[in-house]
PDB file of C-alpha atoms in Angstrom:
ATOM      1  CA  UNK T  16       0.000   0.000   0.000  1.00  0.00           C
ATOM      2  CA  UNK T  17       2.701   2.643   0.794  1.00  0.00           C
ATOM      3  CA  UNK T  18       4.786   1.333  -2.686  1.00  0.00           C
ATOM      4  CA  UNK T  19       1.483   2.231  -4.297  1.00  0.00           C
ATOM      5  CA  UNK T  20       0.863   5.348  -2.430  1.00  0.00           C
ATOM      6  CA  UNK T  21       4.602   6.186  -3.284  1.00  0.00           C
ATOM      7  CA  UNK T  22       4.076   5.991  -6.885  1.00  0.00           C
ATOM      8  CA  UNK T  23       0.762   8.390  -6.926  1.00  0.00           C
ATOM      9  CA  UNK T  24       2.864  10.798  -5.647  1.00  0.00           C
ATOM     10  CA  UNK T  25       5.426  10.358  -8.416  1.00  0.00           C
ATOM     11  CA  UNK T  26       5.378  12.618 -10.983  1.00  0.00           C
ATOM     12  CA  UNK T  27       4.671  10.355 -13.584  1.00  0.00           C
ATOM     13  CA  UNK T  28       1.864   8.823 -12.184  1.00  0.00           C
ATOM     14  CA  UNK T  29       0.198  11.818 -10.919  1.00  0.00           C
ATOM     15  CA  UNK T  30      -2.343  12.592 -14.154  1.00  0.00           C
ATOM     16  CA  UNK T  31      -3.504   9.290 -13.287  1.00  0.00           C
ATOM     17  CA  UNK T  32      -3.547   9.619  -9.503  1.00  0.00           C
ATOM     18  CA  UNK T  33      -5.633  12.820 -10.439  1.00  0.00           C
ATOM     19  CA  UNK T  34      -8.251  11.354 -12.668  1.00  0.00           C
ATOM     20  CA  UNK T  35      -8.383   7.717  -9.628  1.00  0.00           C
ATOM     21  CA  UNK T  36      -9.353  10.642  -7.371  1.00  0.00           C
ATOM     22  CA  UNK T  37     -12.222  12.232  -9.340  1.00  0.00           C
ATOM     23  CA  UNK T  38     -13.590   8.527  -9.891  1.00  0.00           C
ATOM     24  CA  UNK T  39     -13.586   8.009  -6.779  1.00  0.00           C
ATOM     25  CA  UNK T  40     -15.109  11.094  -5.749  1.00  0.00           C
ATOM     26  CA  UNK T  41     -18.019  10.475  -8.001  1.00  0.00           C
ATOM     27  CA  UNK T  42     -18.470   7.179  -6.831  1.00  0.00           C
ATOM     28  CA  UNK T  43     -18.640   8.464  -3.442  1.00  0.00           C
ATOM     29  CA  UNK T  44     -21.264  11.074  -4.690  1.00  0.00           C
ATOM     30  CA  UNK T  45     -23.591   8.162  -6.134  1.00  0.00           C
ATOM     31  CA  UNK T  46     -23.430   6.059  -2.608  1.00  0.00           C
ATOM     32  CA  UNK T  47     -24.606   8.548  -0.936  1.00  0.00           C
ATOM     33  CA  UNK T  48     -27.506   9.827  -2.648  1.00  0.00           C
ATOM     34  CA  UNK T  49     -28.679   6.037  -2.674  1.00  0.00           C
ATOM     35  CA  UNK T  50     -28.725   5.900   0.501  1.00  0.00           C
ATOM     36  CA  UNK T  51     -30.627   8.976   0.587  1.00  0.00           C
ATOM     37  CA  UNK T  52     -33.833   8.130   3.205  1.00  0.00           C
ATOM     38  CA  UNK T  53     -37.286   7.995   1.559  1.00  0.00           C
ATOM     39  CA  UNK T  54     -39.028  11.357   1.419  1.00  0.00           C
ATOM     40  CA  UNK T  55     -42.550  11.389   3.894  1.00  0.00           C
ATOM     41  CA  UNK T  56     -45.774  12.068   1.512  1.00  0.00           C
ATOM     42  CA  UNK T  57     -48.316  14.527   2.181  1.00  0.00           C
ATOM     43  CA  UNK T  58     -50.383  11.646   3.625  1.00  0.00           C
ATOM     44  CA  UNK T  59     -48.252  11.322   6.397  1.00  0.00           C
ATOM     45  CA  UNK T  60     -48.657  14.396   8.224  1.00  0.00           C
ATOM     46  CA  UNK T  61     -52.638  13.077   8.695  1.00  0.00           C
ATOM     47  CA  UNK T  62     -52.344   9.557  10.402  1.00  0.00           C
ATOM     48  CA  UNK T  63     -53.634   9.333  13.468  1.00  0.00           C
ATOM     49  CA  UNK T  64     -56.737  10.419  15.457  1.00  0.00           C
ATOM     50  CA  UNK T  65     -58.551  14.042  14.960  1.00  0.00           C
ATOM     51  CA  UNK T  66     -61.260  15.088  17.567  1.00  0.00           C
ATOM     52  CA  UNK T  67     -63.541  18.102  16.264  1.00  0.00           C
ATOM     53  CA  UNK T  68     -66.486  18.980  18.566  1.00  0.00           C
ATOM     54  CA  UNK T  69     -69.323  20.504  17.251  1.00  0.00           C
ATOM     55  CA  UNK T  70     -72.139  21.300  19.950  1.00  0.00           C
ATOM     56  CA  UNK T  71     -73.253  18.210  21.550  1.00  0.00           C
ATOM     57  CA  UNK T  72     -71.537  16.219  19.199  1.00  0.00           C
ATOM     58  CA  UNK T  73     -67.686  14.810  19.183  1.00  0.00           C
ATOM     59  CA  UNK T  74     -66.211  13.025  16.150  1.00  0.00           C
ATOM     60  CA  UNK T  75     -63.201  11.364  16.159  1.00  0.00           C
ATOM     61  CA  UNK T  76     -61.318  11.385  11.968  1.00  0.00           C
ATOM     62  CA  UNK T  77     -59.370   8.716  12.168  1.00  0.00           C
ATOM     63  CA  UNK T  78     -56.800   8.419   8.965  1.00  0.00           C
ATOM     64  CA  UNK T  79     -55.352   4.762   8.471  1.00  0.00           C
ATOM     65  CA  UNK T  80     -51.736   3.795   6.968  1.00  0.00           C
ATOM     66  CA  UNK T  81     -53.274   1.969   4.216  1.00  0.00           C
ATOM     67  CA  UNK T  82     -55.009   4.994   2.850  1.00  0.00           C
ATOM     68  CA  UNK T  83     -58.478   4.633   5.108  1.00  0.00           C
ATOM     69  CA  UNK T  84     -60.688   6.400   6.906  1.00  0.00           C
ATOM     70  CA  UNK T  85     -62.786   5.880   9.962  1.00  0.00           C
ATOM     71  CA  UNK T  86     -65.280   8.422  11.683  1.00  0.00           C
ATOM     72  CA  UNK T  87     -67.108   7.885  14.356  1.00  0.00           C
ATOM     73  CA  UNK T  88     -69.772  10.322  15.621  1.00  0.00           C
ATOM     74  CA  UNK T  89     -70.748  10.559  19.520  1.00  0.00           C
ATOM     75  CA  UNK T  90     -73.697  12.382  20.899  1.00  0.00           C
ATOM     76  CA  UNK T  91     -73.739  13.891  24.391  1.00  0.00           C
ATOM     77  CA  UNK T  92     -77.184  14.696  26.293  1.00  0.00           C
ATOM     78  CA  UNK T  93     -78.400  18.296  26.584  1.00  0.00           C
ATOM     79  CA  UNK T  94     -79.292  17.586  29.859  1.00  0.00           C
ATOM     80  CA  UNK T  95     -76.745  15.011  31.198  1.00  0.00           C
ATOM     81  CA  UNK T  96     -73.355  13.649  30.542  1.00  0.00           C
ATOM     82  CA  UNK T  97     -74.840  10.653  28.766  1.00  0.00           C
ATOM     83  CA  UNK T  98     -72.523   9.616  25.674  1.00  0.00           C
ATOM     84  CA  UNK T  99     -73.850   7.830  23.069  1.00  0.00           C
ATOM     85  CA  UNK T 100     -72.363   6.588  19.464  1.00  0.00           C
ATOM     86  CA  UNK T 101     -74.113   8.060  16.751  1.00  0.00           C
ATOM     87  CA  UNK T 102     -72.419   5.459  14.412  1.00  0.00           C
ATOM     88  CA  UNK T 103     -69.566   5.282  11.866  1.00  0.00           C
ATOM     89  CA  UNK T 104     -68.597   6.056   8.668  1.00  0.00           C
ATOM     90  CA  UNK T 105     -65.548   4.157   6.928  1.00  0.00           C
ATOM     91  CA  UNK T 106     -64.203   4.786   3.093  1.00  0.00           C
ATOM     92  CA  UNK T 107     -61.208   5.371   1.149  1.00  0.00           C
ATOM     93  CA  UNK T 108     -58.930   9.109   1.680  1.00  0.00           C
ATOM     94  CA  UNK T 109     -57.684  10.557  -1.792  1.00  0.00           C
ATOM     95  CA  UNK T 110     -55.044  13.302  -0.658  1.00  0.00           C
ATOM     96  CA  UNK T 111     -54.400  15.833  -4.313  1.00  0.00           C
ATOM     97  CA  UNK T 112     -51.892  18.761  -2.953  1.00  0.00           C
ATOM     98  CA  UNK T 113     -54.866  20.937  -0.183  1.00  0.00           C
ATOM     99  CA  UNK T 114     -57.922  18.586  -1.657  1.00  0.00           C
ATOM    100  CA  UNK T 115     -58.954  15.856   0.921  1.00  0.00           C
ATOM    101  CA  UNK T 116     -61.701  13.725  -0.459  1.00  0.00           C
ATOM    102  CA  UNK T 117     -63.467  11.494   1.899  1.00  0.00           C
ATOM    103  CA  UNK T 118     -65.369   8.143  -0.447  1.00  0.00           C
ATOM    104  CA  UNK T 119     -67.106   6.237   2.237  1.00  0.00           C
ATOM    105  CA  UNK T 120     -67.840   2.809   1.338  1.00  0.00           C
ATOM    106  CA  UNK T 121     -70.206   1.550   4.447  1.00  0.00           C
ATOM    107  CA  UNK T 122     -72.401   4.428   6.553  1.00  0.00           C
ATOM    108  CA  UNK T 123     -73.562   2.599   9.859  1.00  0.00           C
ATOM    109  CA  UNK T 124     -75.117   6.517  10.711  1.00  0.00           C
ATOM    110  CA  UNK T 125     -79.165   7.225  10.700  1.00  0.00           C
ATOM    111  CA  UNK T 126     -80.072   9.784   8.966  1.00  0.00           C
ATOM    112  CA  UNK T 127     -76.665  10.839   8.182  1.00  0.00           C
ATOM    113  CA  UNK T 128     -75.769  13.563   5.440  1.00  0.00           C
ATOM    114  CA  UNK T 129     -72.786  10.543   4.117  1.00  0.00           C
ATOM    115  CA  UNK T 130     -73.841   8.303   1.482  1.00  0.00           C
ATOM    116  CA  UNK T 131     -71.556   5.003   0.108  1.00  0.00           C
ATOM    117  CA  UNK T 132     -69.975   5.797  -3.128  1.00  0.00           C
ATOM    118  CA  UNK T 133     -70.248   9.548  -2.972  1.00  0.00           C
ATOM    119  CA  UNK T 134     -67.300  11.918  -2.024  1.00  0.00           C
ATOM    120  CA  UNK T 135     -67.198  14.591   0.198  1.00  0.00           C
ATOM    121  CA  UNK T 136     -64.159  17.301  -0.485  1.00  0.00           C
ATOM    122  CA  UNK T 137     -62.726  19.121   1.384  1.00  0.00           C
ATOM    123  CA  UNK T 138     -60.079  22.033   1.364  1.00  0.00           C
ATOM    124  CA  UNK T 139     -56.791  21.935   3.601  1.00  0.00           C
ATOM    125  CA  UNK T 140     -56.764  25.381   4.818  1.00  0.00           C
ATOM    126  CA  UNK T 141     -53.937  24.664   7.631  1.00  0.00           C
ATOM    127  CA  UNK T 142     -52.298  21.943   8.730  1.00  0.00           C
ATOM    128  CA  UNK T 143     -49.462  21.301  11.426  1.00  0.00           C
ATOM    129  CA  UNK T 144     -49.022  18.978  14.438  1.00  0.00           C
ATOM    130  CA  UNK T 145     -51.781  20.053  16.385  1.00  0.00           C
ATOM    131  CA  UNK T 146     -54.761  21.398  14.668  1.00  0.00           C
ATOM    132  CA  UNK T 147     -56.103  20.439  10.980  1.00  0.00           C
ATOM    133  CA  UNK T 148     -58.807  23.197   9.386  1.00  0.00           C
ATOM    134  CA  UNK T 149     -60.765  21.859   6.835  1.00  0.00           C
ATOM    135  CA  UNK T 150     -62.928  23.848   4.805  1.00  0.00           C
ATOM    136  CA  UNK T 151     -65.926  22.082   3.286  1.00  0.00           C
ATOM    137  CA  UNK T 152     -68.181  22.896   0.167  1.00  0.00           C
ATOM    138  CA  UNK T 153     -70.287  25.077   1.522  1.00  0.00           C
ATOM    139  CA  UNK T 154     -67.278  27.259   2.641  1.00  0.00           C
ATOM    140  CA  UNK T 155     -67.266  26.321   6.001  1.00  0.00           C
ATOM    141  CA  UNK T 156     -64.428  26.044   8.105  1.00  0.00           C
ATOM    142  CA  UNK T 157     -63.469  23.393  11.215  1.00  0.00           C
ATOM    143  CA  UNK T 158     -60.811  22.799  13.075  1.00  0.00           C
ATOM    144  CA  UNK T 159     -59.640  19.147  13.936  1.00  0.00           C
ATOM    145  CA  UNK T 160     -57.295  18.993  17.297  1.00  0.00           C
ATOM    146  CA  UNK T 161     -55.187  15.981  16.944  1.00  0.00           C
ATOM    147  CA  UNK T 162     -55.925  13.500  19.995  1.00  0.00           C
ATOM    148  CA  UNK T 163     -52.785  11.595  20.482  1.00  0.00           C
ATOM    149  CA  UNK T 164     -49.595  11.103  18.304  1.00  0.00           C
ATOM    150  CA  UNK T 165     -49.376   9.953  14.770  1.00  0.00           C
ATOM    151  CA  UNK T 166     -47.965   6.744  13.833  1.00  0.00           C
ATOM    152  CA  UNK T 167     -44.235   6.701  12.811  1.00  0.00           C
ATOM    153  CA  UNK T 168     -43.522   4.258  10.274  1.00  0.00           C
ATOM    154  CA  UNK T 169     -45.646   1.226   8.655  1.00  0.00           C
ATOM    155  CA  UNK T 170     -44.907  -2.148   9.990  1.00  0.00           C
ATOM    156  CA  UNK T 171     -43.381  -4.360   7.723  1.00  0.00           C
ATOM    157  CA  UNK T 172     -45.627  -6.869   6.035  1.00  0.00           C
ATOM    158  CA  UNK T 173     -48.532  -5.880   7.617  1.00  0.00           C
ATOM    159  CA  UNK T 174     -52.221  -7.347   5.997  1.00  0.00           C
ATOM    160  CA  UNK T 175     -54.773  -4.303   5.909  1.00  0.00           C
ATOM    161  CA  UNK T 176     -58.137  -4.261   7.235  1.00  0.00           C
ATOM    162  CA  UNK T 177     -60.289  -3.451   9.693  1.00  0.00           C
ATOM    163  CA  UNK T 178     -59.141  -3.560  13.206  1.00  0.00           C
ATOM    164  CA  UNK T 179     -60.421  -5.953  15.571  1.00  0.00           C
ATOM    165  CA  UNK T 180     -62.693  -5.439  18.152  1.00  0.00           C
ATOM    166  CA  UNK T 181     -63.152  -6.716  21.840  1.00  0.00           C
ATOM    167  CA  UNK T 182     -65.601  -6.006  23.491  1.00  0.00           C
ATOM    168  CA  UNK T 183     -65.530  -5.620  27.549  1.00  0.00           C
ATOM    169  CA  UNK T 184     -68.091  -6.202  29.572  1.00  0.00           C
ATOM    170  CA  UNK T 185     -69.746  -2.814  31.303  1.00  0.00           C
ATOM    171  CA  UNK T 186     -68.065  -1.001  33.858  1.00  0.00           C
ATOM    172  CA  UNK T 187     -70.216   0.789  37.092  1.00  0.00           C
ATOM    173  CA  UNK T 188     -68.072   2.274  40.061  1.00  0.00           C
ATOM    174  CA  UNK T 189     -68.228   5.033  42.460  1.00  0.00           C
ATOM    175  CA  UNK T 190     -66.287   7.391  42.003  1.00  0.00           C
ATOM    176  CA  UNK T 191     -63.963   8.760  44.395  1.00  0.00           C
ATOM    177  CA  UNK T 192     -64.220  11.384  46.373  1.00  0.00           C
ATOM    178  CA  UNK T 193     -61.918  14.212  46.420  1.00  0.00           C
ATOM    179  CA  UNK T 194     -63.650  16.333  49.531  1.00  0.00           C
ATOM    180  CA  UNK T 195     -65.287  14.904  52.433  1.00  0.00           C
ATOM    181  CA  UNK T 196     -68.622  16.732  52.119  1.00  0.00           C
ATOM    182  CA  UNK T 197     -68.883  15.524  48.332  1.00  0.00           C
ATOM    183  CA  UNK T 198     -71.622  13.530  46.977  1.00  0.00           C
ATOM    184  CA  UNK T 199     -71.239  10.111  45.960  1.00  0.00           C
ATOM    185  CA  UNK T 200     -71.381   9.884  41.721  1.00  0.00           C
ATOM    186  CA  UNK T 201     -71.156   6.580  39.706  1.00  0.00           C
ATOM    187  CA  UNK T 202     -69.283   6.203  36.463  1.00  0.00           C
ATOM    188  CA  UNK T 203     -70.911   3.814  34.038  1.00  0.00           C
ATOM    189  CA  UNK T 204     -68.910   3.062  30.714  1.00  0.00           C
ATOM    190  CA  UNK T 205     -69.175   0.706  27.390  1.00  0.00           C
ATOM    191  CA  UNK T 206     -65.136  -0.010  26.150  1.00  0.00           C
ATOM    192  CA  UNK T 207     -64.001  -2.102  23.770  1.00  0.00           C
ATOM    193  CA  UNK T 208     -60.356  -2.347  22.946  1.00  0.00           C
ATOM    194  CA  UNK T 209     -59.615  -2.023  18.850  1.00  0.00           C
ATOM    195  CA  UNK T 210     -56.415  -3.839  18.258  1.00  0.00           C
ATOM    196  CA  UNK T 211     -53.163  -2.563  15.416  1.00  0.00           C
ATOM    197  CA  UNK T 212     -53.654  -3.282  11.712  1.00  0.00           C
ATOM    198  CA  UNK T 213     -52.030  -6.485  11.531  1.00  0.00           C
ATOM    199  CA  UNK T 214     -53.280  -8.329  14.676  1.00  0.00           C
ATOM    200  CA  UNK T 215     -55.406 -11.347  12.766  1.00  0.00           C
ATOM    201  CA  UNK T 216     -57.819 -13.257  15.351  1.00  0.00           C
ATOM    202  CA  UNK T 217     -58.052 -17.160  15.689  1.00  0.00           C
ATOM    203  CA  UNK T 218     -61.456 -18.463  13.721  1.00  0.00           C
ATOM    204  CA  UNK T 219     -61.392 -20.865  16.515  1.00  0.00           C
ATOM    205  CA  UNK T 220     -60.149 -19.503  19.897  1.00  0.00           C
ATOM    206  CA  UNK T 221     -60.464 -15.521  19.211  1.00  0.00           C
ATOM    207  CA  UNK T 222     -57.893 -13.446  20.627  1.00  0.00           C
ATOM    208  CA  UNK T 223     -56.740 -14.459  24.151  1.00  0.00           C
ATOM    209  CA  UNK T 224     -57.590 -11.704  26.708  1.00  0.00           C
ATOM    210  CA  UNK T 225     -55.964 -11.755  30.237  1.00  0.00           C
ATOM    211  CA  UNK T 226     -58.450 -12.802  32.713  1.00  0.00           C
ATOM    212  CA  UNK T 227     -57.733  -9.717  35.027  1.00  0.00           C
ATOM    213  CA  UNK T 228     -58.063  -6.858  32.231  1.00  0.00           C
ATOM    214  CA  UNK T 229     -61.288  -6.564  33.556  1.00  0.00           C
ATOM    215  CA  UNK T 230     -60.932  -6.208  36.801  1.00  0.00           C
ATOM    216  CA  UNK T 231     -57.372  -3.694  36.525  1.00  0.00           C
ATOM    217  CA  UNK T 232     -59.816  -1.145  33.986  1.00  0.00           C
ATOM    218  CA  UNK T 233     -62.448  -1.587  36.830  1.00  0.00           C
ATOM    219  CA  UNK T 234     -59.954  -0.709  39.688  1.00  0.00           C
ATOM    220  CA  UNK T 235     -58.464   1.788  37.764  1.00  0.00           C
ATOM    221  CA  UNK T 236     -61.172   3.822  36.844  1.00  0.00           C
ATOM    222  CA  UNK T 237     -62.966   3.315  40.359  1.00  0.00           C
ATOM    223  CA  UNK T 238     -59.804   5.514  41.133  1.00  0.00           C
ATOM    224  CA  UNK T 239     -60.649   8.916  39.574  1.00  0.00           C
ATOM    225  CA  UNK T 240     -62.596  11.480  40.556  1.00  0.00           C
ATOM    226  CA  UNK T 241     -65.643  13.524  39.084  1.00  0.00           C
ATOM    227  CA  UNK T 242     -63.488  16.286  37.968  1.00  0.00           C
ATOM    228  CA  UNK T 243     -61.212  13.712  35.746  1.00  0.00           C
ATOM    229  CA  UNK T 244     -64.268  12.306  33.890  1.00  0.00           C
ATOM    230  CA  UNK T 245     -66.889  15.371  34.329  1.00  0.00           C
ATOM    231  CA  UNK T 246     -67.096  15.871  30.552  1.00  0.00           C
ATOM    232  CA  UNK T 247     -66.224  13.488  27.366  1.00  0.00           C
ATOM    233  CA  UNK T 248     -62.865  15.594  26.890  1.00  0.00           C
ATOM    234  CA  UNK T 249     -61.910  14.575  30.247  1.00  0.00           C
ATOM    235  CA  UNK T 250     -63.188  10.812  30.258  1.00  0.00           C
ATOM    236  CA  UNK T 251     -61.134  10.777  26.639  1.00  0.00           C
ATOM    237  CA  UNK T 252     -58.106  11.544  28.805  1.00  0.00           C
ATOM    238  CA  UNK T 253     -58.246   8.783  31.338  1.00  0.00           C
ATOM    239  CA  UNK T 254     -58.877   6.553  28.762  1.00  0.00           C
ATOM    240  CA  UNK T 255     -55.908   7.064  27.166  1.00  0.00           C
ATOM    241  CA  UNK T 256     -54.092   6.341  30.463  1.00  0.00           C
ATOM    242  CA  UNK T 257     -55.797   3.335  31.215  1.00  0.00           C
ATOM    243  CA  UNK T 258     -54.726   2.244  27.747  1.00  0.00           C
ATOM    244  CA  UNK T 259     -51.542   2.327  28.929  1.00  0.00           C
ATOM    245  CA  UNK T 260     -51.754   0.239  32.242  1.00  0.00           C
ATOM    246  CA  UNK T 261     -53.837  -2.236  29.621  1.00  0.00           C
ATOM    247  CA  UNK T 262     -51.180  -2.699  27.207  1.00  0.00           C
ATOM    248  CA  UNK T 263     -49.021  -4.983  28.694  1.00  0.00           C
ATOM    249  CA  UNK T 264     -52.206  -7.615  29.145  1.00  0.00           C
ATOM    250  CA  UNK T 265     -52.531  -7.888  25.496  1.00  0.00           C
ATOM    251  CA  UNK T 266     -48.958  -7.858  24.657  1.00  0.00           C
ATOM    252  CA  UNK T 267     -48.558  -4.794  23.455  1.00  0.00           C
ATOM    253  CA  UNK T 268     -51.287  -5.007  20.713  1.00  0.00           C
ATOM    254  CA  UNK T 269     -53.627  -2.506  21.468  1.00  0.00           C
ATOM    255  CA  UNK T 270     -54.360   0.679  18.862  1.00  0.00           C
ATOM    256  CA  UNK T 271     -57.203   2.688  21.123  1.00  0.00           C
ATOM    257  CA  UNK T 272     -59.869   2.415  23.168  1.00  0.00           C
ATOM    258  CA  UNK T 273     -63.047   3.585  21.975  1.00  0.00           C
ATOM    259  CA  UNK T 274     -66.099   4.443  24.625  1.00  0.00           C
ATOM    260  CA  UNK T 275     -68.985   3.286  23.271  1.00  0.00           C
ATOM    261  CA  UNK T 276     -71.128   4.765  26.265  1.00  0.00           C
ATOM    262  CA  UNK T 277     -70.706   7.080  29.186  1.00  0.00           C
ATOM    263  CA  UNK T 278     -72.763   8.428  32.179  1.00  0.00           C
ATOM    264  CA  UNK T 279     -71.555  10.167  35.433  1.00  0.00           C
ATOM    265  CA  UNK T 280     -74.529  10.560  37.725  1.00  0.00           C
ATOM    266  CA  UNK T 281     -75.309  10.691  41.327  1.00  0.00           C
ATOM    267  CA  UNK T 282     -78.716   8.899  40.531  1.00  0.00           C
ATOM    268  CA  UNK T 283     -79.294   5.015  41.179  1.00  0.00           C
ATOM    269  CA  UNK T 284     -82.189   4.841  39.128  1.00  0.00           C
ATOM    270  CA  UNK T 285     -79.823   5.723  36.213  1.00  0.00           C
ATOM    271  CA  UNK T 286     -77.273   3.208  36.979  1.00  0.00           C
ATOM    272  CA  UNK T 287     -79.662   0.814  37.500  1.00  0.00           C
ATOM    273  CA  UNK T 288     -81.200   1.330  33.839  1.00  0.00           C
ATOM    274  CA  UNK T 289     -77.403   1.472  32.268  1.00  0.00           C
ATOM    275  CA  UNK T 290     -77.367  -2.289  34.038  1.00  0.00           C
ATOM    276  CA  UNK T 291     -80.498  -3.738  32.784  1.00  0.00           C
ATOM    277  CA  UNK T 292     -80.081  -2.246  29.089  1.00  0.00           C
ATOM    278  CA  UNK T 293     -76.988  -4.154  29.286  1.00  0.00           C
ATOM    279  CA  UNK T 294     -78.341  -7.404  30.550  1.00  0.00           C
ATOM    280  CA  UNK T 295     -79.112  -9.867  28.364  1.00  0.00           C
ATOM    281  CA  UNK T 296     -82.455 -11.658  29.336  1.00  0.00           C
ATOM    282  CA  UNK T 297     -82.723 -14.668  30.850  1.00  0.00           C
ATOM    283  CA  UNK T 298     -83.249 -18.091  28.836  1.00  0.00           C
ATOM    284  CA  UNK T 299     -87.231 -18.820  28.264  1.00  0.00           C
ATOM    285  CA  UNK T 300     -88.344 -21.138  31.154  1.00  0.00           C
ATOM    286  CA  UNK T 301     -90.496 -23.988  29.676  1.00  0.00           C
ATOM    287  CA  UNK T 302     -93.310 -24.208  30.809  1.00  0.00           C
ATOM    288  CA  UNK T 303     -94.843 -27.662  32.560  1.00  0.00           C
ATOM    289  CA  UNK T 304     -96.930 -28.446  29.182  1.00  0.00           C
ATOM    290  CA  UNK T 305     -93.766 -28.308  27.123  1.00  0.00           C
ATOM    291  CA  UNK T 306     -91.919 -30.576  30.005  1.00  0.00           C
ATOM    292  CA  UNK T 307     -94.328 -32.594  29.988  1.00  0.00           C
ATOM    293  CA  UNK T 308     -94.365 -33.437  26.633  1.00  0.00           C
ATOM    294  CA  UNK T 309     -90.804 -33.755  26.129  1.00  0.00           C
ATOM    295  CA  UNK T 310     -91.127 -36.426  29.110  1.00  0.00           C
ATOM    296  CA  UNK T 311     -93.822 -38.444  27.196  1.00  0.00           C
ATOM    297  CA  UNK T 312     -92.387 -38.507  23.678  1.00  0.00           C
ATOM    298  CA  UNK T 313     -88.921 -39.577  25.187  1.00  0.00           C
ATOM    299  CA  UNK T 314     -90.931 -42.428  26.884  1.00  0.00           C
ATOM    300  CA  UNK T 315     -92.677 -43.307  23.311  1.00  0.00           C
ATOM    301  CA  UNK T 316     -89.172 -43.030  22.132  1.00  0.00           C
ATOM    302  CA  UNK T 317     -87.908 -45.515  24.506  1.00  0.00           C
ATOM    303  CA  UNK T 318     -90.815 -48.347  24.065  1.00  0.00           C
ATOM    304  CA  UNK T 319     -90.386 -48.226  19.836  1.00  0.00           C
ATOM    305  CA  UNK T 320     -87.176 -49.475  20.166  1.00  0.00           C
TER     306      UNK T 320
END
């Protein structure tokens, strides 16, 4: 190596030392630009989960990596801090420079203003980290506060489709109480735990659940107080926490979890409804005809053969 390096520096050899050194310069030049990282797309800026209230009503726009959509509407009573889900609407996102268009291909929404198969547009007025204003048709403009962080890269091999649901069962507890004098107030919810893109379920055995993930969301949210869960806002916030003590039961796999129902009230009667709406009847008792019957044609049965 120094023989070679010895003769570079010789005169002779230095035309040719000169032109080895702009090859290799170039080459250099090439490498690196190839290993350039892949430029984000416009797209990217919008995964994740948008929260726009409007009134009594609080949508959540959630954009999907494989070019989805999913909104789901939530009504809250004039006269109460009952939450219900209006429904959802799911479809395809086309993103063309500041045009959003919205193609939903199933509306599970009542007398909703969506229909499958037509767009909606809508006109990117601003969009950063936090807030996203769109503008629709008629002119209008809202703005979308992001709810929690966006996703940062696609997993690798990952089969698209809808994420899974579980359902848990409902969850009643008093609240605690952050002043002596206060009055006791029950939290009733509906969750169900929507699991990453990816996460396939067994046709046979479902998806394994921990057999305390009931019990730790019960404990945990028998642990807050009426000012942490007052209004959806704040109930939205807790939820996100307990997602976090929740994660670990189902290894890591959880996306959200959505709240499918919500009352805070310091009535029984209203707890006691949320209960029995939630109850699924009883089997039908047969009655003493129907017995015995059953008891007779088993005896027929028995004396043919």
């Amino acid at each position: 190596m120094r023989a070679f390096i010895r003769k570079l520096s010789n005169h002779r050899y230095r035309p040719y030392a000169t032109s080895l050194f702009v090859c290799l310069a170039a080459l250099l030049v090439i490498v690196c630009s190839g290993c350039k990282k892949e430029t984000s797309t416009p797209m990217d800026d919008l995964l994740g989960d948008w929260h726009l209230s409007i009134q009594n009503q609080h949508m959540i726009l959630l954009f999907h990596m494989d070019g989805r959509f999913t909104l789901d509407t939530k009504i809250v009573g004039n006269l109460s801090n009952v939450v219900t889900s209006k429904g959802i609407v799911t479809g395809v996102v086309t993103l063309d420079e500041n045009q959003l268009t919205l193609t939903p291909d199933q509306v599970e929404i009542e007398k909703s203003n969506w229909v499958v198969g037509e767009p909606k547009a809508f006109t990117i007025t601003e969009k950063n980290e936090d807030n996203l204003i769109l503008t629709n048709e008629a002119g209008r403009p809202h703005t979308w506060k992001r709810t929690r962080s966006k996703p940062a890269t696609a997993p690798a091999a990952v089969e698209t489709g809808k994420m899974h649901v579980i359902r848990l069962d409902p969850i009643v507890v008093n609240l605690k109480k952050d002043a002596f004098y206060a009055k006791d107030r029950f939290l009733c919810m509906d969750l169900e735990i929507l699991l990453k893109e990816g996460i396939l379920l067994d046709p046979e055995t479902g998806y394994w659940i921990h057999p305390r993930i009931q019990e730790a969301a019960t404990f945990f949210l028998s642990n807050q107080t009426y000012d942490k869960v007052k209004t959806f806002d704040h109930s939205q916030k807790v939820v996100e926490k307990l997602k976090g003590l929740l994660t670990p039961y189902m290894n890591n796999n959880i996306d959200k979890l959505n709240i499918k129902a919500l009352i805070v009230t310091s009535k029984i009667v209203v707890v006691d409804d949320f209960i029995a709406a939630r109850t699924p009847p009883p089997p039908a008792e047969k009655s003493e005809e129907d017995t015995d019957g059953a008891t007779k044609n088993k005896g027929a049965g028995n004396t043919a053969s």
